[in-house]
PDB file of C-alpha atoms and ligand atoms in Angstrom:
ATOM      1  CA  MET A   1     115.012 137.873 108.151  1.00 87.00           C
ATOM      2  CA  ILE A   2     115.081 137.285 111.485  1.00 94.00           C
ATOM      3  CA  ALA A   3     113.827 140.301 113.943  1.00 97.00           C
ATOM      4  CA  GLY A   4     112.247 141.127 117.425  1.00 97.00           C
ATOM      5  CA  THR A   5     109.092 140.248 115.074  1.00 98.00           C
ATOM      6  CA  THR A   6     109.903 136.728 114.115  1.00 98.00           C
ATOM      7  CA  LYS A   7     107.540 134.024 115.161  1.00 98.00           C
ATOM      8  CA  VAL A   8     109.264 131.300 116.936  1.00 98.00           C
ATOM      9  CA  PHE A   9     108.135 127.316 116.615  1.00 98.00           C
ATOM     10  CA  CYS A  10     110.250 124.233 116.971  1.00 98.00           C
ATOM     11  CA  VAL A  11     110.222 120.753 117.890  1.00 98.00           C
ATOM     12  CA  ILE A  12     110.896 119.376 120.771  1.00 98.00           C
ATOM     13  CA  GLY A  13     111.938 115.745 121.470  1.00 98.00           C
ATOM     14  CA  ASP A  14     115.752 113.802 122.098  1.00 98.00           C
ATOM     15  CA  PRO A  15     117.197 112.738 120.104  1.00 96.00           C
ATOM     16  CA  ILE A  16     116.607 115.485 117.940  1.00 97.00           C
ATOM     17  CA  GLU A  17     119.548 116.623 114.926  1.00 95.00           C
ATOM     18  CA  HIS A  18     117.560 113.407 112.319  1.00 93.00           C
ATOM     19  CA  SER A  19     114.439 115.632 113.024  1.00 95.00           C
ATOM     20  CA  LEU A  20     112.864 116.789 109.376  1.00 96.00           C
ATOM     21  CA  SER A  21     110.361 118.786 110.567  1.00 97.00           C
ATOM     22  CA  PRO A  22     113.044 122.294 110.846  1.00 98.00           C
ATOM     23  CA  ALA A  23     113.756 122.197 106.393  1.00 98.00           C
ATOM     24  CA  MET A  24     109.137 121.356 105.805  1.00 98.00           C
ATOM     25  CA  HIS A  25     108.580 124.767 108.137  1.00 98.00           C
ATOM     26  CA  ASN A  26     111.583 127.270 106.924  1.00 98.00           C
ATOM     27  CA  ALA A  27     110.765 126.431 103.727  1.00 98.00           C
ATOM     28  CA  ALA A  28     107.030 126.751 103.943  1.00 98.00           C
ATOM     29  CA  PHE A  29     107.228 129.553 106.301  1.00 98.00           C
ATOM     30  CA  ARG A  30     109.782 130.758 103.730  1.00 98.00           C
ATOM     31  CA  HIS A  31     107.498 130.073 100.424  1.00 98.00           C
ATOM     32  CA  LEU A  32     104.437 132.129 102.073  1.00 98.00           C
ATOM     33  CA  GLY A  33     107.340 135.174 103.913  1.00 98.00           C
ATOM     34  CA  LEU A  34     106.171 134.713 107.457  1.00 98.00           C
ATOM     35  CA  ASP A  35     107.580 136.028 110.260  1.00 98.00           C
ATOM     36  CA  ALA A  36     108.396 132.760 111.569  1.00 98.00           C
ATOM     37  CA  VAL A  37     111.488 130.523 111.802  1.00 98.00           C
ATOM     38  CA  PHE A  38     111.394 126.670 113.703  1.00 98.00           C
ATOM     39  CA  VAL A  39     114.476 125.160 114.991  1.00 98.00           C
ATOM     40  CA  ALA A  40     114.751 122.107 116.739  1.00 98.00           C
ATOM     41  CA  PHE A  41     115.340 121.282 121.339  1.00 98.00           C
ATOM     42  CA  ARG A  42     117.157 118.171 122.034  1.00 98.00           C
ATOM     43  CA  VAL A  43     114.906 117.820 125.865  1.00 98.00           C
ATOM     44  CA  ASP A  44     115.653 114.818 128.006  1.00 97.00           C
ATOM     45  CA  ARG A  45     112.585 113.441 129.720  1.00 97.00           C
ATOM     46  CA  LYS A  46     113.537 114.898 133.367  1.00 97.00           C
ATOM     47  CA  ASN A  47     113.943 118.031 131.192  1.00 98.00           C
ATOM     48  CA  LEU A  48     110.150 118.103 129.989  1.00 98.00           C
ATOM     49  CA  GLU A  49     108.521 120.019 132.698  1.00 98.00           C
ATOM     50  CA  HIS A  50     110.834 123.007 132.226  1.00 98.00           C
ATOM     51  CA  ALA A  51     110.960 122.760 128.632  1.00 98.00           C
ATOM     52  CA  VAL A  52     107.335 123.263 129.012  1.00 98.00           C
ATOM     53  CA  LYS A  53     107.384 125.475 130.812  1.00 98.00           C
ATOM     54  CA  GLY A  54     109.626 127.499 127.931  1.00 98.00           C
ATOM     55  CA  ILE A  55     107.513 127.230 125.896  1.00 98.00           C
ATOM     56  CA  ARG A  56     105.225 129.425 128.037  1.00 98.00           C
ATOM     57  CA  SER A  57     107.810 132.003 129.218  1.00 98.00           C
ATOM     58  CA  LEU A  58     109.181 132.379 125.909  1.00 98.00           C
ATOM     59  CA  GLY A  59     106.061 132.838 124.172  1.00 98.00           C
ATOM     60  CA  ILE A  60     106.706 130.160 121.079  1.00 98.00           C
ATOM     61  CA  ALA A  61     104.002 130.223 119.517  1.00 98.00           C
ATOM     62  CA  GLY A  62     104.141 126.219 118.519  1.00 98.00           C
ATOM     63  CA  VAL A  63     105.421 122.960 118.654  1.00 98.00           C
ATOM     64  CA  ASN A  64     105.957 119.322 117.093  1.00 98.00           C
ATOM     65  CA  VAL A  65     106.621 116.639 119.784  1.00 98.00           C
ATOM     66  CA  THR A  66     107.968 113.715 119.394  1.00 97.00           C
ATOM     67  CA  MET A  67     110.153 110.676 121.177  1.00 96.00           C
ATOM     68  CA  PRO A  68     109.648 109.942 124.071  1.00 97.00           C
ATOM     69  CA  HIS A  69     107.492 112.655 124.808  1.00 98.00           C
ATOM     70  CA  LYS A  70     104.265 112.746 123.347  1.00 98.00           C
ATOM     71  CA  THR A  71     102.264 111.070 125.885  1.00 98.00           C
ATOM     72  CA  ALA A  72     104.324 112.484 128.433  1.00 98.00           C
ATOM     73  CA  ILE A  73     104.154 115.916 127.757  1.00 98.00           C
ATOM     74  CA  ILE A  74      99.884 115.922 127.965  1.00 98.00           C
ATOM     75  CA  SER A  75     100.008 116.116 131.920  1.00 98.00           C
ATOM     76  CA  TYR A  76     101.711 119.747 131.379  1.00 98.00           C
ATOM     77  CA  LEU A  77      99.636 121.148 128.242  1.00 98.00           C
ATOM     78  CA  ASP A  78      96.253 122.883 129.400  1.00 98.00           C
ATOM     79  CA  GLU A  79      93.823 121.008 126.012  1.00 98.00           C
ATOM     80  CA  LEU A  80      93.961 118.796 124.399  1.00 98.00           C
ATOM     81  CA  ASN A  81      91.787 118.108 121.129  1.00 98.00           C
ATOM     82  CA  LYS A  82      89.842 115.392 120.030  1.00 97.00           C
ATOM     83  CA  GLU A  83      92.447 113.146 118.469  1.00 97.00           C
ATOM     84  CA  ALA A  84      95.188 113.477 121.142  1.00 98.00           C
ATOM     85  CA  GLU A  85      92.485 112.516 123.657  1.00 98.00           C
ATOM     86  CA  PHE A  86      91.728 109.373 122.250  1.00 98.00           C
ATOM     87  CA  VAL A  87      95.724 108.657 120.841  1.00 98.00           C
ATOM     88  CA  GLY A  88      96.829 109.631 124.838  1.00 98.00           C
ATOM     89  CA  ALA A  89      99.627 111.593 122.337  1.00 98.00           C
ATOM     90  CA  VAL A  90     100.716 114.987 121.162  1.00 98.00           C
ATOM     91  CA  ASN A  91     102.547 115.676 118.018  1.00 98.00           C
ATOM     92  CA  THR A  92     101.361 119.361 118.315  1.00 98.00           C
ATOM     93  CA  VAL A  93     101.021 122.160 120.377  1.00 98.00           C
ATOM     94  CA  LEU A  94      99.097 125.383 119.876  1.00 98.00           C
ATOM     95  CA  ASN A  95     100.302 128.389 121.846  1.00 98.00           C
ATOM     96  CA  ALA A  96      97.183 130.031 121.729  1.00 98.00           C
ATOM     97  CA  GLU A  97      97.499 133.214 123.709  1.00 96.00           C
ATOM     98  CA  GLY A  98      99.292 131.055 126.532  1.00 96.00           C
ATOM     99  CA  LYS A  99      96.686 128.221 126.382  1.00 98.00           C
ATOM    100  CA  LEU A 100      98.568 125.639 125.616  1.00 98.00           C
ATOM    101  CA  VAL A 101      96.452 122.798 123.493  1.00 98.00           C
ATOM    102  CA  GLY A 102      97.513 119.449 122.226  1.00 98.00           C
ATOM    103  CA  PHE A 103      97.023 117.785 119.142  1.00 98.00           C
ATOM    104  CA  ASN A 104      97.016 114.616 117.794  1.00 98.00           C
ATOM    105  CA  THR A 105      98.386 115.360 113.189  1.00 98.00           C
ATOM    106  CA  ASP A 106      99.235 111.730 112.445  1.00 98.00           C
ATOM    107  CA  GLY A 107      95.574 110.042 111.758  1.00 98.00           C
ATOM    108  CA  ILE A 108      94.779 112.599 109.754  1.00 98.00           C
ATOM    109  CA  GLY A 109      98.272 113.301 108.196  1.00 98.00           C
ATOM    110  CA  ALA A 110      97.526 109.066 106.972  1.00 98.00           C
ATOM    111  CA  VAL A 111      94.162 109.692 105.852  1.00 98.00           C
ATOM    112  CA  ARG A 112      95.421 112.411 104.189  1.00 98.00           C
ATOM    113  CA  ALA A 113      97.819 110.685 102.272  1.00 98.00           C
ATOM    114  CA  LEU A 114      95.583 108.003 100.670  1.00 98.00           C
ATOM    115  CA  LYS A 115      93.097 110.458 100.186  1.00 98.00           C
ATOM    116  CA  GLU A 116      96.194 112.855  97.924  1.00 97.00           C
ATOM    117  CA  SER A 117      97.053 109.440  96.433  1.00 97.00           C
ATOM    118  CA  GLY A 118      93.876 109.869  94.767  1.00 96.00           C
ATOM    119  CA  LEU A 119      91.333 106.944  96.438  1.00 96.00           C
ATOM    120  CA  THR A 120      88.287 107.381  98.008  1.00 96.00           C
ATOM    121  CA  LEU A 121      87.730 105.167 101.444  1.00 97.00           C
ATOM    122  CA  LYS A 122      84.168 105.102 101.579  1.00 95.00           C
ATOM    123  CA  GLY A 123      83.198 101.590 101.513  1.00 95.00           C
ATOM    124  CA  LYS A 124      86.285 100.557 101.172  1.00 97.00           C
ATOM    125  CA  LYS A 125      87.678  97.022 103.192  1.00 98.00           C
ATOM    126  CA  ILE A 126      90.959  98.304 104.701  1.00 98.00           C
ATOM    127  CA  VAL A 127      93.254  96.120 106.438  1.00 98.00           C
ATOM    128  CA  LEU A 128      95.772  97.950 109.423  1.00 98.00           C
ATOM    129  CA  ILE A 129      99.081  96.282 111.191  1.00 98.00           C
ATOM    130  CA  GLY A 130      99.510  97.728 114.192  1.00 98.00           C
ATOM    131  CA  ALA A 131      97.769  99.230 117.400  1.00 98.00           C
ATOM    132  CA  GLY A 132     100.426 101.339 118.805  1.00 96.00           C
ATOM    133  CA  GLY A 133     100.577 104.919 119.059  1.00 96.00           C
ATOM    134  CA  ALA A 134     100.374 105.498 114.907  1.00 97.00           C
ATOM    135  CA  GLY A 135      98.055 103.536 114.490  1.00 98.00           C
ATOM    136  CA  LYS A 136      95.375 104.437 117.063  1.00 98.00           C
ATOM    137  CA  ALA A 137      95.923 107.469 114.953  1.00 98.00           C
ATOM    138  CA  ILE A 138      94.880 106.802 111.944  1.00 98.00           C
ATOM    139  CA  ALA A 139      92.141 103.732 113.131  1.00 98.00           C
ATOM    140  CA  PHE A 140      90.582 106.647 114.756  1.00 98.00           C
ATOM    141  CA  GLN A 141      90.375 108.896 111.597  1.00 98.00           C
ATOM    142  CA  LEU A 142      89.672 105.647 109.038  1.00 98.00           C
ATOM    143  CA  ALA A 143      87.316 104.385 111.708  1.00 97.00           C
ATOM    144  CA  GLN A 144      84.771 108.144 110.413  1.00 96.00           C
ATOM    145  CA  GLU A 145      85.913 107.755 106.776  1.00 95.00           C
ATOM    146  CA  ALA A 146      82.886 104.729 106.522  1.00 84.00           C
ATOM    147  CA  CYS A 147      85.061 102.277 105.828  1.00 91.00           C
ATOM    148  CA  GLU A 148      85.711  98.979 106.585  1.00 96.00           C
ATOM    149  CA  LEU A 149      88.455  98.901 109.366  1.00 98.00           C
ATOM    150  CA  ARG A 150      90.206  95.498 109.702  1.00 98.00           C
ATOM    151  CA  ILE A 151      92.917  95.786 112.616  1.00 98.00           C
ATOM    152  CA  LEU A 152      95.278  93.314 113.737  1.00 98.00           C
ATOM    153  CA  ASN A 153      97.874  93.631 116.126  1.00 98.00           C
ATOM    154  CA  ARG A 154     101.227  91.791 117.307  1.00 98.00           C
ATOM    155  CA  ASP A 155      99.567  92.078 120.470  1.00 98.00           C
ATOM    156  CA  GLY A 156      95.611  90.816 120.072  1.00 98.00           C
ATOM    157  CA  GLU A 157      94.251  92.371 122.922  1.00 98.00           C
ATOM    158  CA  LYS A 158      95.612  95.285 122.046  1.00 98.00           C
ATOM    159  CA  ALA A 159      93.986  95.660 119.118  1.00 98.00           C
ATOM    160  CA  LYS A 160      90.420  94.170 120.133  1.00 98.00           C
ATOM    161  CA  GLN A 161      90.569  96.850 122.674  1.00 98.00           C
ATOM    162  CA  LEU A 162      91.085  99.293 120.012  1.00 98.00           C
ATOM    163  CA  ALA A 163      88.730  97.735 118.099  1.00 98.00           C
ATOM    164  CA  ALA A 164      85.811  97.490 120.213  1.00 98.00           C
ATOM    165  CA  LYS A 165      86.349 101.702 122.068  1.00 97.00           C
ATOM    166  CA  LEU A 166      86.366 102.693 118.046  1.00 97.00           C
ATOM    167  CA  GLU A 167      82.801 100.591 117.455  1.00 96.00           C
ATOM    168  CA  ARG A 168      81.853 102.169 120.992  1.00 96.00           C
ATOM    169  CA  LYS A 169      82.392 105.792 120.262  1.00 96.00           C
ATOM    170  CA  PHE A 170      81.675 106.221 116.245  1.00 95.00           C
ATOM    171  CA  ASN A 171      78.851 102.631 115.797  1.00 91.00           C
ATOM    172  CA  THR A 172      80.764 100.814 113.443  1.00 92.00           C
ATOM    173  CA  LYS A 173      81.608  97.316 112.987  1.00 91.00           C
ATOM    174  CA  ILE A 174      85.381  97.255 113.209  1.00 97.00           C
ATOM    175  CA  LEU A 175      87.418  93.236 113.365  1.00 98.00           C
ATOM    176  CA  GLY A 176      90.232  93.706 115.868  1.00 98.00           C
ATOM    177  CA  ASN A 177      92.804  90.057 116.016  1.00 98.00           C
ATOM    178  CA  SER A 178      95.727  89.056 116.349  1.00 98.00           C
ATOM    179  CA  LEU A 179      98.755  89.427 113.161  1.00 98.00           C
ATOM    180  CA  SER A 180      99.945  85.724 112.006  1.00 96.00           C
ATOM    181  CA  GLN A 181     100.257  85.192 108.491  1.00 93.00           C
ATOM    182  CA  ALA A 182      96.920  83.428 108.747  1.00 96.00           C
ATOM    183  CA  THR A 183      95.237  86.592 109.827  1.00 97.00           C
ATOM    184  CA  LEU A 184      96.670  89.002 107.975  1.00 97.00           C
ATOM    185  CA  LYS A 185      95.847  86.091 104.394  1.00 97.00           C
ATOM    186  CA  GLU A 186      92.401  85.837 105.955  1.00 97.00           C
ATOM    187  CA  CYS A 187      91.748  89.967 105.749  1.00 97.00           C
ATOM    188  CA  ILE A 188      94.138  90.902 103.142  1.00 97.00           C
ATOM    189  CA  LYS A 189      91.880  88.497 101.042  1.00 96.00           C
ATOM    190  CA  ASP A 190      89.294  90.679  99.940  1.00 96.00           C
ATOM    191  CA  ALA A 191      91.642  93.919 100.827  1.00 98.00           C
ATOM    192  CA  ASP A 192      91.368  97.166  99.127  1.00 98.00           C
ATOM    193  CA  VAL A 193      93.754  99.201 101.718  1.00 98.00           C
ATOM    194  CA  LEU A 194      97.042  97.695 103.288  1.00 98.00           C
ATOM    195  CA  ILE A 195      98.762 100.228 106.004  1.00 98.00           C
ATOM    196  CA  ASN A 196     101.330  99.447 108.033  1.00 98.00           C
ATOM    197  CA  ALA A 197     102.027 101.250 111.617  1.00 98.00           C
ATOM    198  CA  THR A 198     104.001  99.431 113.155  1.00 98.00           C
ATOM    199  CA  SER A 199     108.132  99.841 113.118  1.00 96.00           C
ATOM    200  CA  VAL A 200     108.369  96.700 111.007  1.00 98.00           C
ATOM    201  CA  GLY A 201     110.548  97.007 107.990  1.00 97.00           C
ATOM    202  CA  MET A 202     112.708 100.862 110.072  1.00 96.00           C
ATOM    203  CA  GLN A 203     115.958 100.805 109.735  1.00 94.00           C
ATOM    204  CA  PRO A 204     119.002  99.180 110.799  1.00 96.00           C
ATOM    205  CA  ASN A 205     115.233  95.646 110.608  1.00 95.00           C
ATOM    206  CA  HIS A 206     115.382  97.432 106.409  1.00 95.00           C
ATOM    207  CA  ASN A 207     115.273  93.397 105.344  1.00 96.00           C
ATOM    208  CA  GLN A 208     112.046  92.448 107.642  1.00 97.00           C
ATOM    209  CA  THR A 209     108.459  93.131 106.578  1.00 98.00           C
ATOM    210  CA  PRO A 210     104.867  92.867 108.210  1.00 97.00           C
ATOM    211  CA  VAL A 211     103.915  90.795 105.533  1.00 97.00           C
ATOM    212  CA  ASP A 212     104.436  88.202 103.320  1.00 96.00           C
ATOM    213  CA  ARG A 213     105.033  89.567  99.069  1.00 96.00           C
ATOM    214  CA  GLU A 214     102.824  86.514  98.007  1.00 96.00           C
ATOM    215  CA  LEU A 215      99.624  88.452 100.259  1.00 97.00           C
ATOM    216  CA  LEU A 216     100.365  91.753  97.847  1.00 98.00           C
ATOM    217  CA  LYS A 217      98.212  91.715  94.537  1.00 97.00           C
ATOM    218  CA  PRO A 218      97.232  94.518  91.970  1.00 97.00           C
ATOM    219  CA  GLY A 219      94.636  96.503  92.859  1.00 95.00           C
ATOM    220  CA  LEU A 220      95.794  97.019  96.344  1.00 98.00           C
ATOM    221  CA  THR A 221      96.924 100.171  97.768  1.00 98.00           C
ATOM    222  CA  VAL A 222      99.855  99.437 100.561  1.00 98.00           C
ATOM    223  CA  MET A 223     101.085 102.419 102.984  1.00 98.00           C
ATOM    224  CA  ASP A 224     103.838 102.321 105.028  1.00 98.00           C
ATOM    225  CA  ILE A 225     103.845 104.675 107.656  1.00 97.00           C
ATOM    226  CA  VAL A 226     107.730 103.575 107.612  1.00 97.00           C
ATOM    227  CA  TYR A 227     109.924 106.401 106.127  1.00 95.00           C
ATOM    228  CA  ASN A 228     113.681 105.508 106.602  1.00 94.00           C
ATOM    229  CA  PRO A 229     114.462 103.831 104.565  1.00 95.00           C
ATOM    230  CA  VAL A 230     111.703 105.549 102.083  1.00 95.00           C
ATOM    231  CA  GLU A 231     111.927 102.062  99.811  1.00 97.00           C
ATOM    232  CA  THR A 232     110.889  99.944 102.850  1.00 98.00           C
ATOM    233  CA  ARG A 233     110.857  96.479 102.091  1.00 98.00           C
ATOM    234  CA  LEU A 234     106.822  95.908 102.033  1.00 98.00           C
ATOM    235  CA  ILE A 235     107.108  99.163  99.575  1.00 98.00           C
ATOM    236  CA  ARG A 236     109.148  97.076  97.254  1.00 98.00           C
ATOM    237  CA  GLU A 237     106.888  94.222  97.002  1.00 98.00           C
ATOM    238  CA  ALA A 238     103.838  96.110  96.882  1.00 98.00           C
ATOM    239  CA  LYS A 239     105.681  97.815  93.585  1.00 98.00           C
ATOM    240  CA  SER A 240     107.384  94.646  92.516  1.00 98.00           C
ATOM    241  CA  ALA A 241     103.290  92.363  92.552  1.00 98.00           C
ATOM    242  CA  GLY A 242     102.163  95.043  90.824  1.00 98.00           C
ATOM    243  CA  ALA A 243      99.627  97.021  93.641  1.00 98.00           C
ATOM    244  CA  ASN A 244      99.812 101.303  93.844  1.00 98.00           C
ATOM    245  CA  VAL A 245     102.120 102.595  96.768  1.00 98.00           C
ATOM    246  CA  VAL A 246     101.819 105.234  99.192  1.00 98.00           C
ATOM    247  CA  TYR A 247     105.225 106.138 101.162  1.00 98.00           C
ATOM    248  CA  GLY A 248     105.842 106.866 104.662  1.00 97.00           C
ATOM    249  CA  THR A 249     107.020 110.111 103.633  1.00 98.00           C
ATOM    250  CA  GLU A 250     103.701 111.917 102.234  1.00 98.00           C
ATOM    251  CA  MET A 251     102.072 110.977 105.769  1.00 98.00           C
ATOM    252  CA  LEU A 252     105.021 113.206 107.501  1.00 97.00           C
ATOM    253  CA  ILE A 253     103.949 116.241 104.895  1.00 98.00           C
ATOM    254  CA  PHE A 254     101.103 115.876 105.104  1.00 98.00           C
ATOM    255  CA  GLN A 255     100.745 115.192 109.405  1.00 98.00           C
ATOM    256  CA  GLY A 256     103.448 118.326 108.914  1.00 98.00           C
ATOM    257  CA  ALA A 257     100.636 119.689 106.879  1.00 98.00           C
ATOM    258  CA  ALA A 258      97.579 120.074 109.316  1.00 98.00           C
ATOM    259  CA  SER A 259     100.131 121.201 111.857  1.00 98.00           C
ATOM    260  CA  PHE A 260     101.321 124.028 109.939  1.00 98.00           C
ATOM    261  CA  GLU A 261      97.245 124.790 109.906  1.00 98.00           C
ATOM    262  CA  ILE A 262      96.636 124.098 113.646  1.00 98.00           C
ATOM    263  CA  TRP A 263      99.371 127.215 113.488  1.00 98.00           C
ATOM    264  CA  TRP A 264      98.338 129.653 110.662  1.00 98.00           C
ATOM    265  CA  LYS A 265      94.998 128.525 110.053  1.00 98.00           C
ATOM    266  CA  THR A 266      95.835 128.820 106.311  1.00 98.00           C
ATOM    267  CA  PRO A 267      96.552 125.946 104.051  1.00 98.00           C
ATOM    268  CA  ALA A 268     100.651 124.263 104.175  1.00 98.00           C
ATOM    269  CA  PRO A 269     102.258 125.207 101.036  1.00 98.00           C
ATOM    270  CA  VAL A 270     102.227 121.129 100.490  1.00 98.00           C
ATOM    271  CA  ASP A 271     104.068 120.820  97.092  1.00 98.00           C
ATOM    272  CA  VAL A 272     106.673 123.110  99.231  1.00 98.00           C
ATOM    273  CA  MET A 273     107.152 121.078 102.000  1.00 98.00           C
ATOM    274  CA  ARG A 274     107.063 117.693  99.829  1.00 98.00           C
ATOM    275  CA  LYS A 275     110.037 119.183  97.923  1.00 98.00           C
ATOM    276  CA  ALA A 276     111.784 120.543 101.297  1.00 98.00           C
ATOM    277  CA  LEU A 277     111.496 117.086 102.905  1.00 97.00           C
ATOM    278  CA  SER A 278     113.065 114.979  99.953  1.00 96.00           C
ATOM    279  CA  ASP A 279     115.923 117.361  99.432  1.00 96.00           C
ATOM    280  CA  LYS A 280     116.830 117.205 103.353  1.00 94.00           C
ATOM    281  CA  LEU A 281     116.209 113.240 103.007  1.00 91.00           C
ATOM    282  CA  CYS A 282     119.333 113.351  99.539  1.00 88.00           C
ATOM    283  CA  ARG A 283     121.518 114.949 101.969  1.00 81.00           C
ATOM    284  CA  GLY A 284     121.009 111.874 104.360  1.00 69.00           C
ATOM    285  CA  GLY A 285     118.788 112.910 106.786  1.00 55.00           C
ATOM    286  CA  ALA A 286     116.492 111.171 108.684  1.00 56.00           C
TER     287      ALA A 286
HETATM  288  P1  ATR B   1     104.415 104.109 117.541  1.00 89.44           P
HETATM  289  O1  ATR B   1     103.905 105.221 118.770  1.00 89.44           O
HETATM  290  O2  ATR B   1     105.091 104.561 116.407  1.00 89.44           O
HETATM  291  O3  ATR B   1     103.159 103.397 116.758  1.00 89.44           O
HETATM  292  P2  ATR B   1     104.457 101.774 119.691  1.00 89.44           P
HETATM  293  O4  ATR B   1     103.439 102.773 120.204  1.00 89.44           O
HETATM  294  O5  ATR B   1     105.762 102.130 120.416  1.00 89.44           O
HETATM  295  O6  ATR B   1     104.847 103.123 118.719  1.00 89.44           O
HETATM  296  O7  ATR B   1     103.600 100.540 118.521  1.00 89.44           O
HETATM  297  C1  ATR B   1     104.547  99.833 117.731  1.00 89.44           C
HETATM  298  C2  ATR B   1     104.012  99.134 117.449  1.00 89.44           C
HETATM  299  O8  ATR B   1     104.990  98.526 115.663  1.00 89.44           O
HETATM  300  C3  ATR B   1     102.483  98.405 117.585  1.00 89.44           C
HETATM  301  O9  ATR B   1     102.066  97.867 117.335  1.00 89.44           O
HETATM  302  C4  ATR B   1     103.698  97.015 118.183  1.00 89.44           C
HETATM  303  O10 ATR B   1     103.006  95.658 118.287  1.00 89.44           O
HETATM  304  P3  ATR B   1     103.244  95.058 119.835  1.00 89.44           P
HETATM  305  O11 ATR B   1     101.186  96.307 120.364  1.00 89.44           O
HETATM  306  O12 ATR B   1     102.331  93.743 119.307  1.00 89.44           O
HETATM  307  O13 ATR B   1     103.675  95.253 120.262  1.00 89.44           O
HETATM  308  C5  ATR B   1     104.131  97.410 116.569  1.00 89.44           C
HETATM  309  N1  ATR B   1     105.828  96.443 116.245  1.00 89.44           N
HETATM  310  C6  ATR B   1     106.529  96.383 116.793  1.00 89.44           C
HETATM  311  N2  ATR B   1     107.306  95.703 116.237  1.00 89.44           N
HETATM  312  C7  ATR B   1     107.138  95.152 115.993  1.00 89.44           C
HETATM  313  C8  ATR B   1     107.336  93.418 115.156  1.00 89.44           C
HETATM  314  N3  ATR B   1     108.529  93.214 115.246  1.00 89.44           N
HETATM  315  N4  ATR B   1     106.365  92.773 114.414  1.00 89.44           N
HETATM  316  C9  ATR B   1     104.669  93.399 114.953  1.00 89.44           C
HETATM  317  N5  ATR B   1     104.971  93.769 115.300  1.00 89.44           N
HETATM  318  C10 ATR B   1     105.362  94.193 115.857  1.00 89.44           C
END
């Protein structure tokens, strides 16, 4: 029941009606009997500063941040954690007794989704497609996992710069190159894991895939960060080629779980969040 003591959490973005965060977090709150509620606010660009002032003045306990505010919100926060700082984007804010701290849980969510699928990352050869916000966040985590990382991006310079920055930071060898069927073929040849961190294949372009079907093979684990549609063409073709797959919804669940854990400092009820997400998707969310 909502009462005078109820803690308020929210997601801000524009558009926001299709956000899956309220369903996941409210289910988690209910399951654990927490006196809290999670709501969605549509905030347009010009009102972002006011919205952050509102978070402070209303004492909103925690916030998820989505498009188009993930980078712009940084200038209104008091502190960033190391992931948010590196990526230059925030998807989670903790209101720590008036101090607003920004986090980025996208990379943490992706890596946890891979590990929870049963994969050990140490020593694995990983091909990451995409060096945008999500790609950077995932690369930042993978660079700390003692795996062999190869980053490919349509704009090759971005991949090279990201690889060089991570190499300096973590004193490890990372390849960065432009994305083409030739570079993909070369990189996938002996790879264990392939991750699509681009928007290719997302609705309404669900007929697109970043990787030709003939490059997919048994023994490869393919993760797609796209979750709309849940079964992307890449995931479908990976399955039919005998590869293992990790759905974008898993990354979504684990980035949400990581936000939950930042706010509550207690393990998130992941299965409850997964069920809430799948119920919502069945009813036509996202
Ligand atoms: P996000 O925060 O979701 O990662 P983003 O920062 O805009 O969004 O990054 C989008 C990613 O998808 C980038 O890696 C982008 O490649 P570029 O850096 O070359 O723009 C990639 N991307 C988008 N459309 C693409 C396409 N049609 N083919 C290949 N890559 C594409």
